[in-house]
Amino acid sequence: MSNAKSFAKRSGMLMRSRSPTASRMRTSGSSPNTCEARRMRVVIAPDSFKGSIDAARAASAIAAGWRVERPFDELILLPQADGGEGTLDAIFAAVPGSQLVDVGPVPGPDGRPTPGSWLLLPDSSGVVELARVSGLPLMEKLSPLTAHTRGLSAVIAAALDAGVTALTICLGGSVSTDGGAGALSELGARLLDVEKHPISDGGGGLCDLKRVDFRSLQPVPGGGIRLLVDVDAPLLGARGSAATFGPQKGATDNDVAVLDLGLSILAGLIGTGFADLTGSGAAGGAAFGFMAAWSASSMPGAAAIAALTGLDRAIEVAGVVITGEGRFDETSSQGKVAGYALSQRRENSRAFVIAGEIEGGTAVMPTGVVGVSLRELAGSPEAAMADPPRWLYQAGREAAILVAVGSRADVRGPVPMASPDWARHR
C-alpha cells in the first residue's frame, strides 16, 4: 500500500501520491572514488518556520548550505507539516488533482480580514487549515483573552456548502485559546451567558458561558470530520492547552488561569469525557470543541503527513536526518514534526535539529541529536527572522561540517561565511 493510500485509509480520503514526492539532489558529473565511498544519503525534512519561511524553501536553503561542504551526498528533500502552518500546502503538493478553493476574505483572529481558502481533493473530500485564518502571525498585537477562531468557520462552511463528502480540519499554530467556540458559534451553535446573550469572543469570554445549544449546528458530512493535530496535550490542567501554549500566545500567569477556567466551563457543558483525550488541547482547545460538538476523530498530523510524503521510508535508509522548526523546546516531542522525525531515525544515523531558537539548549535535545540555532548563528532573533534563507543556508553548512569532523557538540555557533548562494532560496 502506498504512503498516500495509507494516509487515505486512516483519514477517510482517497489519495494518490504525486511522484516523485521527494526532491532528490545530486551533484552532476563523476566524483572521485574516495568521495563516492563516503557519500551519504541525507533526508532534509523541516516544518515551516512560523511566520518566517515555508517548509519547502527552508529545506532548499538547508540543502544549498550542505552541498557547499559535502557536494557528493544524496539529498532527499521532504518538507513536512504537523497540522499547523503549511499542512494544506503539504497535502496539496502530495495529492494530484487537488484544487485550492478561494473563499475571499474571512475574519482573522483579531477581526481584521484575512484571505480564506480550502482544499478540494479528488475523492470530493475537503481539507481546511486553522493556521491560515486564525494563526499566530495574523495578529497585529497578541491578545490571548480575545483572539478567536471565527475565520475557521468561514472556510469550513464553504467546504460544507460545496458538498464535501468528508472534512479534515488541520489544527495547529493557533493564536487563540477559545476551545473552538468562535468557529462553532459561526457554524450555528449558540453559546450564551446567564442573560441568554452570546458570549464575547475569545477564551476570556468562556468564563461567562452558561448554556450551549447545538440544535442549529451545521450537520456533519457523511464521511465525518477528522482532525490532524500538532500536539498530544489534553484540554485542561498543567499539561493542558492554556498552561502549555498560552504563554506563547502572550498569556500572563493570570491569563492562563482565566483561559483554563473558561475551557473547563466549556468542557463541563459540552463533554468532560473529551477533555482528557490525547490531542484535545490542540489549537487552543479547538480540537476538543470539534470532538464534542461533531464527534470528530483525531490523529497526529506529523505522522499523517509523514506517511503521505514518504518520510518514514526515506528515514529508514538515511545516514543523516535533518529536521527543524521555528522554535524547538520541550513541547517539540509532543506531536511536532521535529519530534516525530527524530523518533523515526535509525539508531546509528546522525541527526540534526535546525531551529530558529532552541529553548533550553542541550537540556531539550535528545541524546545523540545536534542542535543548530539560527538565533546563535545570526546573533539575535531579529537578525534570524529578517533573513531566514541566509541563516538556514549557514545552518546547512554547519551540519555538514559537523558530520565531516565527527563532532558531537550539542548546540553550535557560526561557521565562516561562504559565497551567498543562499540568496537564491529567498
C-alpha positions as a printed Julia matrix, in Angstrom:
426×3 Matrix{Float64}:
   0.0    0.0     0.0
   1.41   3.38   -0.99
   2.09   6.01    1.65
  -0.67   8.19    0.24
  -3.16   5.32    0.34
  -2.08   4.53    3.89
  -2.86   8.13    4.81
  -6.13   7.86    2.92
  -7.12   4.76    4.84
  -6.53   6.45    8.18
  -8.12   9.73    7.23
 -11.03   8.55    5.12
  -9.73  10.25    1.97
  -8.78   8.58   -1.31
  -5.42  10.0    -2.25
  -2.69   9.14   -4.67
   0.8   10.44   -4.02
   2.47  12.7    -6.56
   5.59  11.12   -8.0
   8.21  11.79   -7.03
   7.22  13.08   -3.6
  10.83  13.7    -2.6
  13.12  16.16   -4.29
  16.46  14.43   -4.8
  19.61  16.47   -5.34
  22.88  15.06   -6.67
  25.89  16.94   -7.95
  26.27  16.31  -11.67
  29.33  14.65  -13.12
  31.52  11.85  -11.87
  33.12  12.01   -8.45
  36.38  10.59   -7.13
  36.19   7.12   -5.63
  37.12   8.44   -2.21
  34.19  10.84   -2.24
  31.84   8.17   -3.58
  32.87   5.86   -0.75
  31.96   8.5     1.81
  28.77   9.64    0.11
  25.77   9.7     2.44
  22.03   9.78    1.96
  20.67  12.85    3.78
  16.98  13.42    4.48
  16.08  17.08    4.99
  12.58  17.28    6.48
  11.81  20.56    8.24
   8.49  22.04    9.24
   7.77  25.64    8.31
   9.4   28.3    10.46
   6.24  30.03   11.65
   5.68  33.46   10.16
   9.13  33.37    8.58
   9.64  30.81    5.8
   7.68  27.84    4.5
   8.94  24.28    4.78
   9.84  23.83    1.11
  12.01  26.96    0.98
  13.58  26.08    4.32
  14.54  22.62    3.04
  16.04  24.11   -0.14
  18.15  26.63    1.79
  19.47  23.96    4.17
  20.31  21.73    1.21
  22.21  24.52   -0.55
  24.37  25.06    2.52
  25.02  21.34    2.94
  26.19  20.95   -0.68
  28.9   23.58   -0.18
  30.64  21.28    2.29
  29.57  17.85    1.0
  28.74  18.12   -2.71
  28.65  14.37   -3.39
  25.96  13.41   -0.89
  22.46  12.42   -1.99
  19.95  14.9    -0.58
  16.29  13.97   -0.23
  14.09  17.0     0.47
  10.79  16.21    2.18
   9.13  19.37    3.53
   6.78  18.45    6.36
   3.83  19.74    8.39
   2.01  18.58   11.52
  -1.48  20.02   11.28
  -0.29  23.58   11.79
   1.02  26.16    9.35
   1.81  24.67    5.94
  -0.26  21.49    6.24
  -2.66  22.46    3.47
   0.31  23.18    1.19
   1.9   19.82    2.04
  -1.27  17.9     1.17
  -1.79  19.94   -2.0
   1.76  19.15   -3.13
   1.34  15.42   -2.48
  -2.12  14.78   -3.92
  -2.52  15.04   -7.7
  -5.78  16.53   -8.84
  -6.39  18.52   -5.65
  -7.78  22.04   -6.05
  -7.26  25.07   -3.84
 -10.59  26.9    -3.49
 -10.54  30.62   -2.67
 -13.38  31.88   -0.46
 -12.31  35.53   -0.25
 -11.64  37.47    2.95
 -12.66  35.95    6.29
 -12.35  37.28    9.86
  -8.84  36.93   11.23
  -8.24  36.13   14.92
  -8.43  39.81   15.84
 -11.31  40.62   13.49
  -9.28  42.08   10.64
  -9.93  40.35    7.31
  -7.54  37.7     6.03
  -7.63  35.52    2.89
  -9.55  32.26    3.2
  -9.22  29.04    1.22
  -9.76  25.3     1.46
  -8.6   22.23   -0.45
 -10.88  20.01   -2.54
  -9.47  16.5    -3.02
 -10.19  14.19   -5.96
 -12.5   11.99   -3.88
 -14.7   15.05   -3.13
 -13.49  15.35    0.46
 -12.15  18.64    1.77
  -9.31  19.96    3.91
  -9.13  23.21    5.87
  -6.28  24.65    7.94
  -6.82  26.74   11.06
  -3.38  28.38   10.93
  -4.22  30.05    7.59
  -7.09  32.03    9.06
  -6.57  32.0    12.84
  -2.81  31.61   13.16
  -0.31  33.38   15.38
   1.35  35.51   12.65
  -2.02  37.05   11.74
  -2.27  39.04   14.96
  -1.18  42.68   14.83
  -0.8   42.53   18.6
  -1.14  39.44   20.79
  -4.4   39.34   22.72
  -4.68  35.96   24.47
  -8.11  36.54   26.03
  -9.91  37.81   22.92
  -8.27  36.08   19.92
 -10.85  33.8    18.27
 -11.47  31.14   15.61
 -14.39  32.7    13.71
 -12.42  32.77   10.47
 -12.05  28.99   10.56
 -15.83  28.65   10.43
 -15.94  30.56    7.15
 -13.69  28.1     5.32
 -15.41  25.11    6.96
 -18.82  26.43    5.91
 -17.58  26.98    2.36
 -16.38  23.39    2.15
 -19.6   22.0     3.63
 -21.74  24.16    1.34
 -19.78  22.79   -1.62
 -20.94  19.3    -0.65
 -17.7   17.67    0.51
 -18.13  14.02    1.43
 -15.76  14.26    4.41
 -13.75  17.03    6.02
 -10.27  17.11    7.51
  -9.52  20.05    9.81
  -5.82  20.78   10.33
  -5.32  22.11   13.84
  -2.14  23.78   15.0
  -0.39  27.13   15.05
  -3.35  28.92   16.6
  -3.18  32.24   18.42
  -6.46  31.68   20.28
  -7.47  29.57   23.25
 -11.23  29.57   22.8
 -11.92  25.83   22.57
 -13.2   26.36   19.04
 -16.08  28.43   20.41
 -15.75  31.15   17.77
 -15.88  28.66   14.91
 -18.76  26.68   16.42
 -20.76  29.87   17.01
 -20.47  30.88   13.37
 -21.46  27.34   12.31
 -24.77  27.56   14.16
 -24.01  26.73   17.8
 -25.37  29.09   20.44
 -23.01  29.86   23.32
 -24.91  32.03   25.79
 -24.31  33.84   29.05
 -26.63  33.99   32.05
 -28.86  36.53   30.28
 -29.04  34.34   27.17
 -26.83  36.7    25.18
 -23.95  35.41   23.03
 -20.68  35.4    24.96
 -17.84  37.65   23.83
 -15.07  36.43   21.57
 -12.01  34.56   22.76
 -11.1   32.3    25.61
 -11.84  35.03   28.13
 -15.48  35.05   27.05
 -15.85  31.39   28.02
 -15.83  32.39   31.69
 -19.33  33.87   31.15
 -20.68  30.75   29.44
 -23.85  29.28   31.0
 -25.6   27.45   28.18
 -24.68  25.75   24.88
 -27.22  24.83   22.21
 -26.08  22.71   19.23
 -29.51  22.23   17.65
 -28.77  24.64   14.77
 -25.17  23.48   14.26
 -24.39  22.58   10.64
 -24.6   18.81   10.1
 -21.55  16.62    9.66
 -20.86  15.27    6.13
 -21.43  11.57    5.59
 -17.73  10.71    5.77
 -17.32  12.5     9.08
 -14.89  15.05   10.49
 -11.24  14.21   11.09
  -8.69  16.35   12.88
  -4.96  16.48   12.21
  -3.47  17.74   15.48
   0.03  19.03   16.12
   0.26  18.21   19.83
  -0.81  15.41   22.16
  -1.8   17.72   25.03
  -5.13  17.31   26.81
  -7.51  20.23   27.21
  -7.03  21.17   30.86
  -4.51  21.31   33.69
  -0.75  21.63   33.9
  -0.25  19.89   30.52
  -3.33  21.45   29.01
  -3.82  23.95   26.23
  -3.73  27.16   28.27
  -0.86  26.23   30.58
   1.39  24.74   27.9
   0.78  27.01   24.94
  -0.87  30.13   26.38
   2.43  31.89   27.17
   3.5   31.51   23.52
   0.34  33.46   22.61
   1.07  36.28   25.03
  -0.76  34.95   28.1
   0.41  36.0    31.56
   0.07  33.65   34.53
  -3.25  35.29   35.35
  -4.4   34.96   31.73
  -3.52  31.26   31.77
  -5.7   30.77   34.86
  -8.59  32.6    33.19
  -8.24  30.62   29.97
  -8.05  27.28   31.76
 -11.13  28.17   33.78
 -13.02  29.14   30.63
 -12.09  25.88   28.93
 -13.16  23.9    31.98
 -16.56  25.64   31.92
 -16.95  24.78   28.24
 -15.96  21.17   28.93
 -18.47  20.92   31.76
 -21.27  21.97   29.43
 -20.5   20.0    26.27
 -18.5   16.94   27.26
 -15.93  16.43   30.02
 -15.15  12.99   28.61
 -13.4   14.54   25.63
 -11.17  16.83   27.72
  -8.71  14.09   28.64
  -8.34  12.7    25.13
  -4.9   12.88   23.53
  -4.68  15.99   21.38
  -7.88  17.59   22.66
  -5.83  20.63   23.68
  -4.59  21.24   20.13
  -5.12  24.7    18.62
  -6.21  26.33   21.84
  -8.67  23.53   22.58
 -10.38  23.77   19.17
  -9.77  20.03   18.81
 -11.86  19.47   21.94
 -14.66  21.65   20.59
 -14.94  19.66   17.36
 -14.65  16.35   19.2
 -17.51  17.26   21.5
 -19.76  19.04   19.0
 -19.2   16.92   15.89
 -17.8   13.64   17.31
 -14.67  14.31   15.29
 -11.88  11.76   15.34
  -8.26  12.87   15.58
  -4.83  11.69   14.52
  -1.29  13.07   14.85
  -0.74  15.43   11.95
   3.02  14.83   11.76
   2.56  11.08   11.32
  -0.17  11.56    8.72
   1.88  13.95    6.57
   5.0   11.8     7.01
   3.1    8.81    5.64
   1.73  10.84    2.75
   5.13  12.21    1.72
   7.14   9.02    2.25
   9.21  10.35    5.16
   9.17   7.12    7.18
  10.55   5.08    4.29
  13.2    7.7     3.47
  14.44   7.84    7.07
  14.85   4.06    7.16
  17.68   4.25    4.62
  19.17   7.63    5.58
  22.57   8.13    7.13
  21.67  11.66    8.24
  18.3   13.13    9.21
  17.87  16.91    9.39
  14.63  18.34   10.7
  13.7   21.72   12.06
  11.12  24.28   13.12
  10.88  27.84   14.3
  11.2   27.01   17.97
  12.47  23.75   19.45
  11.59  23.18   23.08
  10.21  20.56   25.44
   6.87  20.51   23.6
   8.53  19.54   20.29
   8.33  15.86   21.2
   4.57  16.11   21.8
   3.36  15.73   18.22
   5.52  18.24   16.34
   7.35  17.47   13.09
  10.83  17.62   14.62
   9.93  15.25   17.44
   8.3   12.8    15.06
  11.2   12.8    12.58
  13.73  12.23   15.35
  11.69   9.35   16.77
  11.79   7.52   13.42
  15.53   7.67   12.78
  17.8    4.64   12.82
  19.91   4.18   15.91
  23.21   4.6    14.02
  22.15   7.57   11.89
  23.24  11.14   12.55
  20.5   13.62   13.4
  20.26  17.42   13.47
  17.63  19.9    14.57
  17.85  23.31   12.93
  15.61  25.76   14.73
  15.08  29.47   14.89
  15.53  29.19   18.62
  16.4   26.26   20.86
  14.85  26.97   24.22
  16.72  25.17   26.98
  19.78  24.37   24.86
  21.24  20.92   25.43
  18.62  20.1    28.07
  15.86  19.7    25.47
  17.97  17.96   22.82
  17.53  14.17   22.63
  20.62  12.05   23.13
  22.81  11.96   20.05
  21.0   14.82   18.31
  22.87  18.0    17.4
  21.05  21.33   17.57
  21.85  24.3    15.34
  20.23  27.56   16.43
  19.58  30.28   13.85
  19.46  32.77   16.69
  23.03  31.86   17.66
  24.22  31.9    14.05
  22.66  35.28   13.31
  23.47  36.86   16.67
  19.89  37.75   17.59
  16.29  36.61   16.99
  15.64  39.76   14.97
  18.54  39.09   12.63
  17.5   35.46   12.13
  13.9   36.45   11.37
  14.99  39.2     8.98
  16.76  36.8     6.59
  15.86  33.15    7.27
  17.18  31.74    3.93
  20.64  33.08    4.71
  20.83  31.54    8.16
  19.24  28.26    7.12
  21.91  28.06    4.42
  24.56  28.65    7.07
  22.94  26.05    9.32
  23.08  23.51    6.5
  26.81  24.19    6.13
  27.27  23.88    9.87
  25.56  20.49    9.97
  27.66  19.21    7.06
  30.87  20.35    8.75
  29.88  18.58   11.95
  29.33  15.35   10.03
  32.68  15.73    8.3
  34.63  16.26   11.54
  32.56  13.81   13.57
  31.72  16.39   16.24
  29.09  15.52   18.84
  28.54  19.09   20.04
  25.02  19.81   21.18
  24.37  23.39   20.13
  26.66  25.1    17.66
  27.52  28.67   16.8
  28.53  30.2    13.46
  30.9   28.87   10.79
  32.79  31.13    8.36
  30.59  32.71    5.69
  30.71  31.26    2.18
  29.55  32.68   -1.14
  25.92  33.91   -0.87
  24.18  31.03   -2.67
  21.5   31.37    0.0
  20.12  34.37   -1.91
  18.63  32.01   -4.5
  16.39  30.47   -1.84
  14.64  33.61   -0.63
